[in-house]
Amino acid sequence: DTGVSQDPRHKITKRGQNVTFRCDPISEHNRLYWYRQTLGQGPEFLTYFQNEAQLEKSRLLSDRFSAERPKGSFSTLEIQRTEQGDSAMYLCASSPQDTVYEQYFGPGTRLTVT
Amino acid sequence: AQSVTQLDSHVSVSEGTPVLLRCNYSSSYSPSLFWYVQHPNKGLQLLLKYTSAATLVKGINGFEAEFKKSETSFHLTKPSAHMSDAAEYFCVVRDILTGGGNKLTFGTGTQLKVEL
């Protein structure tokens, strides 16, 4: 399978702990996106990378959240001092630069903060 | 800011009957609109896209949507529902980001149930 992969698929953590998620985009896709989806809602944009540069961040991305894409390939999303409100599905998507519109989504990481 | 509103949170149809999932958009200029489908435990998949070409857009699995500027609508239809169509459907509008990337703004979703 050469689609977008995310790891882990599920994460349960206690409030106050730090968590890190990984996204591996489709090979050679230089654009990478993170979205968050809460129960009963559509995904919401969090941040966007073009190669290793983080070009946009949503105001939803508080200072407890940090995302990196150090070599322009995989990306990590870290949440520090997790809160119960962080419980959600975290989705990663990628696209090549010459495909203007379509984003290819991974299966997501479901985070539960207890 | 652009936005989309999905008018029904749940739609139930019988297998073999038509499907209509409604979406209205709000945009100050000609939008790029999409429908995505999300099956349980699977990633979001693009069904179809409107990008200011033909107003009637055909997608995968027999779905199509019509862009109506006068009604600010982009409803999704399928002539005959199949059990495998049961899923959550999202209407989506695009904003252009720095460097040419695309921020997708999703509606709240419509859960489609297909009954025998």
PDB file of C-alpha atoms in Angstrom:
ATOM      1  CA  ASP A   1       0.000   0.000   0.000  1.00  0.00           C
ATOM      2  CA  THR A   2       1.578   3.295  -1.072  1.00  0.00           C
ATOM      3  CA  GLY A   3      -0.989   5.635   0.443  1.00  0.00           C
ATOM      4  CA  VAL A   4      -0.574   8.050   3.340  1.00  0.00           C
ATOM      5  CA  SER A   5       0.187   6.216   6.565  1.00  0.00           C
ATOM      6  CA  GLN A   6      -0.187   7.394  10.128  1.00  0.00           C
ATOM      7  CA  ASP A   7       1.142   5.980  13.357  1.00  0.00           C
ATOM      8  CA  PRO A   8      -0.203   5.125  15.837  1.00  0.00           C
ATOM      9  CA  ARG A   9      -3.788   4.506  14.781  1.00  0.00           C
ATOM     10  CA  HIS A  10      -5.022   4.876  18.337  1.00  0.00           C
ATOM     11  CA  LYS A  11      -3.532   6.590  21.367  1.00  0.00           C
ATOM     12  CA  ILE A  12      -4.924   6.762  24.881  1.00  0.00           C
ATOM     13  CA  THR A  13      -3.158   9.104  27.244  1.00  0.00           C
ATOM     14  CA  LYS A  14      -3.730  10.763  30.567  1.00  0.00           C
ATOM     15  CA  ARG A  15      -4.316  14.466  30.846  1.00  0.00           C
ATOM     16  CA  GLY A  16      -1.064  16.368  31.119  1.00  0.00           C
ATOM     17  CA  GLN A  17       1.023  13.866  29.177  1.00  0.00           C
ATOM     18  CA  ASN A  18       2.775  14.635  25.886  1.00  0.00           C
ATOM     19  CA  VAL A  19       1.967  12.701  22.729  1.00  0.00           C
ATOM     20  CA  THR A  20       3.532  12.571  19.273  1.00  0.00           C
ATOM     21  CA  PHE A  21       1.982  11.351  16.052  1.00  0.00           C
ATOM     22  CA  ARG A  22       3.718  10.500  12.824  1.00  0.00           C
ATOM     23  CA  CYS A  23       2.581  10.883   9.229  1.00  0.00           C
ATOM     24  CA  ASP A  24       4.277   9.373   6.197  1.00  0.00           C
ATOM     25  CA  PRO A  25       2.963  11.005   3.030  1.00  0.00           C
ATOM     26  CA  ILE A  26       2.856   9.478  -0.407  1.00  0.00           C
ATOM     27  CA  SER A  27       6.368   9.384  -1.766  1.00  0.00           C
ATOM     28  CA  GLU A  28       7.374  12.570  -3.606  1.00  0.00           C
ATOM     29  CA  HIS A  29       4.369  14.544  -2.398  1.00  0.00           C
ATOM     30  CA  ASN A  30       5.895  17.833  -1.328  1.00  0.00           C
ATOM     31  CA  ARG A  31       2.762  19.239   0.355  1.00  0.00           C
ATOM     32  CA  LEU A  32       1.600  17.876   3.686  1.00  0.00           C
ATOM     33  CA  TYR A  33      -1.397  18.894   5.791  1.00  0.00           C
ATOM     34  CA  TRP A  34      -2.676  18.171   9.283  1.00  0.00           C
ATOM     35  CA  TYR A  35      -6.376  18.310  10.166  1.00  0.00           C
ATOM     36  CA  ARG A  36      -8.323  17.565  13.335  1.00  0.00           C
ATOM     37  CA  GLN A  37     -11.754  15.949  13.373  1.00  0.00           C
ATOM     38  CA  THR A  38     -13.914  15.888  16.483  1.00  0.00           C
ATOM     39  CA  LEU A  39     -16.967  13.692  16.892  1.00  0.00           C
ATOM     40  CA  GLY A  40     -19.828  14.734  14.659  1.00  0.00           C
ATOM     41  CA  GLN A  41     -17.829  17.410  12.874  1.00  0.00           C
ATOM     42  CA  GLY A  42     -15.907  17.712   9.653  1.00  0.00           C
ATOM     43  CA  PRO A  43     -12.120  17.906   9.688  1.00  0.00           C
ATOM     44  CA  GLU A  44     -10.589  21.291  10.526  1.00  0.00           C
ATOM     45  CA  PHE A  45      -7.324  22.554   9.069  1.00  0.00           C
ATOM     46  CA  LEU A  46      -4.411  22.770  11.492  1.00  0.00           C
ATOM     47  CA  THR A  47      -1.234  23.334   9.513  1.00  0.00           C
ATOM     48  CA  TYR A  48       0.501  22.948   6.142  1.00  0.00           C
ATOM     49  CA  PHE A  49       4.016  22.186   4.961  1.00  0.00           C
ATOM     50  CA  GLN A  50       5.591  22.662   1.592  1.00  0.00           C
ATOM     51  CA  ASN A  51       8.687  20.481   1.707  1.00  0.00           C
ATOM     52  CA  GLU A  52      10.225  21.177   5.126  1.00  0.00           C
ATOM     53  CA  ALA A  53       8.769  24.682   5.477  1.00  0.00           C
ATOM     54  CA  GLN A  54       5.702  25.168   7.648  1.00  0.00           C
ATOM     55  CA  LEU A  55       3.849  27.840   5.681  1.00  0.00           C
ATOM     56  CA  GLU A  56       0.491  28.116   7.431  1.00  0.00           C
ATOM     57  CA  LYS A  57      -0.842  27.482  10.920  1.00  0.00           C
ATOM     58  CA  SER A  58      -4.446  27.719  12.020  1.00  0.00           C
ATOM     59  CA  ARG A  59      -5.358  29.642  15.147  1.00  0.00           C
ATOM     60  CA  LEU A  60      -6.621  26.250  16.358  1.00  0.00           C
ATOM     61  CA  LEU A  61      -2.981  25.258  16.743  1.00  0.00           C
ATOM     62  CA  SER A  62      -2.272  26.515  20.249  1.00  0.00           C
ATOM     63  CA  ASP A  63       1.247  26.840  21.621  1.00  0.00           C
ATOM     64  CA  ARG A  64       0.905  23.328  23.063  1.00  0.00           C
ATOM     65  CA  PHE A  65       0.919  21.970  19.530  1.00  0.00           C
ATOM     66  CA  SER A  66       4.003  21.739  17.349  1.00  0.00           C
ATOM     67  CA  ALA A  67       4.483  20.159  13.959  1.00  0.00           C
ATOM     68  CA  GLU A  68       7.662  19.408  12.090  1.00  0.00           C
ATOM     69  CA  ARG A  69       8.728  18.002   8.764  1.00  0.00           C
ATOM     70  CA  PRO A  70      12.480  17.977   9.139  1.00  0.00           C
ATOM     71  CA  LYS A  71      13.582  16.500   5.832  1.00  0.00           C
ATOM     72  CA  GLY A  72      10.540  17.237   3.766  1.00  0.00           C
ATOM     73  CA  SER A  73       9.336  13.657   3.983  1.00  0.00           C
ATOM     74  CA  PHE A  74       7.530  12.405   7.100  1.00  0.00           C
ATOM     75  CA  SER A  75       5.953  14.774   9.597  1.00  0.00           C
ATOM     76  CA  THR A  76       5.319  14.693  13.335  1.00  0.00           C
ATOM     77  CA  LEU A  77       2.627  16.427  15.352  1.00  0.00           C
ATOM     78  CA  GLU A  78       3.308  16.805  19.063  1.00  0.00           C
ATOM     79  CA  ILE A  79       0.814  17.852  21.685  1.00  0.00           C
ATOM     80  CA  GLN A  80       2.243  18.885  25.037  1.00  0.00           C
ATOM     81  CA  ARG A  81       0.316  18.818  28.321  1.00  0.00           C
ATOM     82  CA  THR A  82      -2.701  17.168  26.723  1.00  0.00           C
ATOM     83  CA  GLU A  83      -6.189  18.239  27.743  1.00  0.00           C
ATOM     84  CA  GLN A  84      -9.459  16.373  27.424  1.00  0.00           C
ATOM     85  CA  GLY A  85     -10.484  18.795  24.682  1.00  0.00           C
ATOM     86  CA  ASP A  86      -7.626  17.473  22.565  1.00  0.00           C
ATOM     87  CA  SER A  87      -9.473  14.170  22.137  1.00  0.00           C
ATOM     88  CA  ALA A  88     -10.095  13.883  18.408  1.00  0.00           C
ATOM     89  CA  MET A  89      -9.049  12.167  15.204  1.00  0.00           C
ATOM     90  CA  TYR A  90      -5.879  13.713  13.785  1.00  0.00           C
ATOM     91  CA  LEU A  91      -5.715  13.391  10.014  1.00  0.00           C
ATOM     92  CA  CYS A  92      -2.774  13.829   7.712  1.00  0.00           C
ATOM     93  CA  ALA A  93      -3.021  14.487   3.990  1.00  0.00           C
ATOM     94  CA  SER A  94      -0.517  14.992   1.223  1.00  0.00           C
ATOM     95  CA  SER A  95      -0.507  16.229  -2.336  1.00  0.00           C
ATOM     96  CA  PRO A  96       1.994  16.748  -5.120  1.00  0.00           C
ATOM     97  CA  GLN A  97       2.704  20.312  -6.153  1.00  0.00           C
ATOM     98  CA  ASP A  98       1.371  19.842  -9.651  1.00  0.00           C
ATOM     99  CA  THR A  99      -2.009  18.515  -8.501  1.00  0.00           C
ATOM    100  CA  VAL A 100      -3.790  21.674  -7.571  1.00  0.00           C
ATOM    101  CA  TYR A 101      -6.758  20.333  -5.749  1.00  0.00           C
ATOM    102  CA  GLU A 102      -6.806  16.771  -4.496  1.00  0.00           C
ATOM    103  CA  GLN A 103      -5.443  15.848  -1.092  1.00  0.00           C
ATOM    104  CA  TYR A 104      -4.834  12.214  -0.219  1.00  0.00           C
ATOM    105  CA  PHE A 105      -5.781  11.441   3.356  1.00  0.00           C
ATOM    106  CA  GLY A 106      -4.373   8.911   5.763  1.00  0.00           C
ATOM    107  CA  PRO A 107      -6.546   6.784   8.078  1.00  0.00           C
ATOM    108  CA  GLY A 108      -5.954   9.097  11.032  1.00  0.00           C
ATOM    109  CA  THR A 109      -4.765   8.777  14.619  1.00  0.00           C
ATOM    110  CA  ARG A 110      -7.531   8.682  17.189  1.00  0.00           C
ATOM    111  CA  LEU A 111      -6.457  10.367  20.424  1.00  0.00           C
ATOM    112  CA  THR A 112      -8.342   9.831  23.664  1.00  0.00           C
ATOM    113  CA  VAL A 113      -7.302  11.914  26.660  1.00  0.00           C
ATOM    114  CA  THR A 114      -8.566  10.556  29.977  1.00  0.00           C
TER     115      THR A 114
ATOM    116  CA  ALA B   1     -14.067  33.437   4.707  1.00  0.00           C
ATOM    117  CA  GLN B   2     -15.583  30.733   2.593  1.00  0.00           C
ATOM    118  CA  SER B   3     -17.851  28.144   4.147  1.00  0.00           C
ATOM    119  CA  VAL B   4     -20.205  25.309   3.299  1.00  0.00           C
ATOM    120  CA  THR B   5     -23.401  24.212   5.001  1.00  0.00           C
ATOM    121  CA  GLN B   6     -24.699  20.674   4.728  1.00  0.00           C
ATOM    122  CA  LEU B   7     -28.413  20.800   5.199  1.00  0.00           C
ATOM    123  CA  ASP B   8     -28.975  17.259   6.448  1.00  0.00           C
ATOM    124  CA  SER B   9     -26.962  15.489   9.114  1.00  0.00           C
ATOM    125  CA  HIS B  10     -28.565  12.107   8.290  1.00  0.00           C
ATOM    126  CA  VAL B  11     -30.143  10.779   5.108  1.00  0.00           C
ATOM    127  CA  SER B  12     -31.719   7.339   4.796  1.00  0.00           C
ATOM    128  CA  VAL B  13     -32.633   5.751   1.451  1.00  0.00           C
ATOM    129  CA  SER B  14     -33.597   2.331   0.198  1.00  0.00           C
ATOM    130  CA  GLU B  15     -31.218   0.432  -2.023  1.00  0.00           C
ATOM    131  CA  GLY B  16     -31.902   1.221  -5.664  1.00  0.00           C
ATOM    132  CA  THR B  17     -33.527   4.601  -4.991  1.00  0.00           C
ATOM    133  CA  PRO B  18     -31.977   8.012  -5.742  1.00  0.00           C
ATOM    134  CA  VAL B  19     -29.638   9.786  -3.360  1.00  0.00           C
ATOM    135  CA  LEU B  20     -29.646  13.542  -2.744  1.00  0.00           C
ATOM    136  CA  LEU B  21     -27.197  15.127  -0.299  1.00  0.00           C
ATOM    137  CA  ARG B  22     -27.564  18.893  -0.044  1.00  0.00           C
ATOM    138  CA  CYS B  23     -24.845  21.496   0.305  1.00  0.00           C
ATOM    139  CA  ASN B  24     -24.925  25.293   0.158  1.00  0.00           C
ATOM    140  CA  TYR B  25     -21.815  27.407  -0.016  1.00  0.00           C
ATOM    141  CA  SER B  26     -20.847  30.922   0.916  1.00  0.00           C
ATOM    142  CA  SER B  27     -18.099  32.610  -1.046  1.00  0.00           C
ATOM    143  CA  SER B  28     -17.308  36.091  -2.268  1.00  0.00           C
ATOM    144  CA  TYR B  29     -15.830  34.730  -5.478  1.00  0.00           C
ATOM    145  CA  SER B  30     -16.173  31.659  -7.672  1.00  0.00           C
ATOM    146  CA  PRO B  31     -15.343  28.780  -5.360  1.00  0.00           C
ATOM    147  CA  SER B  32     -13.670  25.439  -5.859  1.00  0.00           C
ATOM    148  CA  LEU B  33     -15.949  22.821  -4.328  1.00  0.00           C
ATOM    149  CA  PHE B  34     -15.546  19.152  -3.562  1.00  0.00           C
ATOM    150  CA  TRP B  35     -17.334  16.168  -2.135  1.00  0.00           C
ATOM    151  CA  TYR B  36     -15.359  13.724  -0.016  1.00  0.00           C
ATOM    152  CA  VAL B  37     -16.556  10.399   1.386  1.00  0.00           C
ATOM    153  CA  GLN B  38     -15.421   8.784   4.625  1.00  0.00           C
ATOM    154  CA  HIS B  39     -16.050   5.097   5.189  1.00  0.00           C
ATOM    155  CA  PRO B  40     -15.568   3.740   8.717  1.00  0.00           C
ATOM    156  CA  ASN B  41     -11.914   3.099   9.518  1.00  0.00           C
ATOM    157  CA  LYS B  42     -10.837   4.373   6.110  1.00  0.00           C
ATOM    158  CA  GLY B  43      -9.294   7.619   4.946  1.00  0.00           C
ATOM    159  CA  LEU B  44     -11.252  10.399   3.314  1.00  0.00           C
ATOM    160  CA  GLN B  45     -11.611   9.885  -0.416  1.00  0.00           C
ATOM    161  CA  LEU B  46     -12.328  12.494  -3.078  1.00  0.00           C
ATOM    162  CA  LEU B  47     -15.608  11.812  -4.913  1.00  0.00           C
ATOM    163  CA  LEU B  48     -15.621  14.765  -7.277  1.00  0.00           C
ATOM    164  CA  LYS B  49     -14.539  18.365  -7.721  1.00  0.00           C
ATOM    165  CA  TYR B  50     -15.860  21.568  -9.283  1.00  0.00           C
ATOM    166  CA  THR B  51     -13.248  24.061 -10.430  1.00  0.00           C
ATOM    167  CA  SER B  52     -15.190  26.541 -12.602  1.00  0.00           C
ATOM    168  CA  ALA B  53     -15.364  24.363 -15.690  1.00  0.00           C
ATOM    169  CA  ALA B  54     -18.546  22.386 -16.418  1.00  0.00           C
ATOM    170  CA  THR B  55     -21.265  22.996 -13.843  1.00  0.00           C
ATOM    171  CA  LEU B  56     -22.329  19.342 -13.863  1.00  0.00           C
ATOM    172  CA  VAL B  57     -19.507  17.300 -12.432  1.00  0.00           C
ATOM    173  CA  LYS B  58     -19.266  13.528 -12.580  1.00  0.00           C
ATOM    174  CA  GLY B  59     -17.353  11.613  -9.954  1.00  0.00           C
ATOM    175  CA  ILE B  60     -16.524   8.100  -8.954  1.00  0.00           C
ATOM    176  CA  ASN B  61     -19.036   5.346  -8.195  1.00  0.00           C
ATOM    177  CA  GLY B  62     -21.831   6.986 -10.185  1.00  0.00           C
ATOM    178  CA  PHE B  63     -22.047  10.181  -8.118  1.00  0.00           C
ATOM    179  CA  GLU B  64     -22.453  13.600  -9.661  1.00  0.00           C
ATOM    180  CA  ALA B  65     -22.997  17.143  -8.455  1.00  0.00           C
ATOM    181  CA  GLU B  66     -24.294  20.320 -10.033  1.00  0.00           C
ATOM    182  CA  PHE B  67     -22.912  23.781  -9.265  1.00  0.00           C
ATOM    183  CA  LYS B  68     -25.737  26.338  -9.206  1.00  0.00           C
ATOM    184  CA  LYS B  69     -24.478  29.851  -8.663  1.00  0.00           C
ATOM    185  CA  SER B  70     -27.961  31.363  -8.466  1.00  0.00           C
ATOM    186  CA  GLU B  71     -28.817  29.038  -5.594  1.00  0.00           C
ATOM    187  CA  THR B  72     -25.298  28.883  -4.096  1.00  0.00           C
ATOM    188  CA  SER B  73     -25.698  25.131  -4.039  1.00  0.00           C
ATOM    189  CA  PHE B  74     -23.594  22.086  -4.859  1.00  0.00           C
ATOM    190  CA  HIS B  75     -25.841  19.102  -4.192  1.00  0.00           C
ATOM    191  CA  LEU B  76     -24.571  15.538  -4.571  1.00  0.00           C
ATOM    192  CA  THR B  77     -26.748  12.984  -6.344  1.00  0.00           C
ATOM    193  CA  LYS B  78     -26.732   9.372  -7.447  1.00  0.00           C
ATOM    194  CA  PRO B  79     -29.512   7.743  -9.449  1.00  0.00           C
ATOM    195  CA  SER B  80     -29.501   4.443  -7.602  1.00  0.00           C
ATOM    196  CA  ALA B  81     -28.091   3.812  -4.132  1.00  0.00           C
ATOM    197  CA  HIS B  82     -26.044   0.757  -3.325  1.00  0.00           C
ATOM    198  CA  MET B  83     -25.395  -0.718   0.097  1.00  0.00           C
ATOM    199  CA  SER B  84     -21.718   0.120  -0.284  1.00  0.00           C
ATOM    200  CA  ASP B  85     -22.602   3.838  -0.489  1.00  0.00           C
ATOM    201  CA  ALA B  86     -23.372   3.925   3.225  1.00  0.00           C
ATOM    202  CA  ALA B  87     -20.801   6.341   4.647  1.00  0.00           C
ATOM    203  CA  GLU B  88     -20.297   9.947   5.768  1.00  0.00           C
ATOM    204  CA  TYR B  89     -20.157  12.542   3.036  1.00  0.00           C
ATOM    205  CA  PHE B  90     -18.530  15.949   3.330  1.00  0.00           C
ATOM    206  CA  CYS B  91     -19.012  19.024   1.189  1.00  0.00           C
ATOM    207  CA  VAL B  92     -15.770  20.978   1.028  1.00  0.00           C
ATOM    208  CA  VAL B  93     -14.584  24.390  -0.181  1.00  0.00           C
ATOM    209  CA  ARG B  94     -10.997  25.351  -0.910  1.00  0.00           C
ATOM    210  CA  ASP B  95      -8.921  28.368   0.085  1.00  0.00           C
ATOM    211  CA  ILE B  96      -5.516  29.005  -1.430  1.00  0.00           C
ATOM    212  CA  LEU B  97      -2.627  29.102   1.047  1.00  0.00           C
ATOM    213  CA  THR B  98       0.848  30.617   0.954  1.00  0.00           C
ATOM    214  CA  GLY B  99       2.960  28.832  -1.619  1.00  0.00           C
ATOM    215  CA  GLY B 100      -0.081  27.556  -3.489  1.00  0.00           C
ATOM    216  CA  GLY B 101      -1.249  24.971  -0.998  1.00  0.00           C
ATOM    217  CA  ASN B 102      -4.937  24.315  -0.396  1.00  0.00           C
ATOM    218  CA  LYS B 103      -6.824  24.690   2.859  1.00  0.00           C
ATOM    219  CA  LEU B 104      -9.941  22.551   2.773  1.00  0.00           C
ATOM    220  CA  THR B 105     -12.928  23.724   4.810  1.00  0.00           C
ATOM    221  CA  PHE B 106     -15.334  20.879   5.481  1.00  0.00           C
ATOM    222  CA  GLY B 107     -19.029  20.908   6.205  1.00  0.00           C
ATOM    223  CA  THR B 108     -20.356  19.059   9.218  1.00  0.00           C
ATOM    224  CA  GLY B 109     -21.082  15.944   7.189  1.00  0.00           C
ATOM    225  CA  THR B 110     -24.100  13.924   6.118  1.00  0.00           C
ATOM    226  CA  GLN B 111     -24.374  10.334   7.269  1.00  0.00           C
ATOM    227  CA  LEU B 112     -25.939   8.268   4.479  1.00  0.00           C
ATOM    228  CA  LYS B 113     -27.750   5.096   5.474  1.00  0.00           C
ATOM    229  CA  VAL B 114     -28.814   2.634   2.790  1.00  0.00           C
ATOM    230  CA  GLU B 115     -31.486   0.116   3.703  1.00  0.00           C
ATOM    231  CA  LEU B 116     -32.526  -3.066   1.935  1.00  0.00           C
TER     232      LEU B 116
END
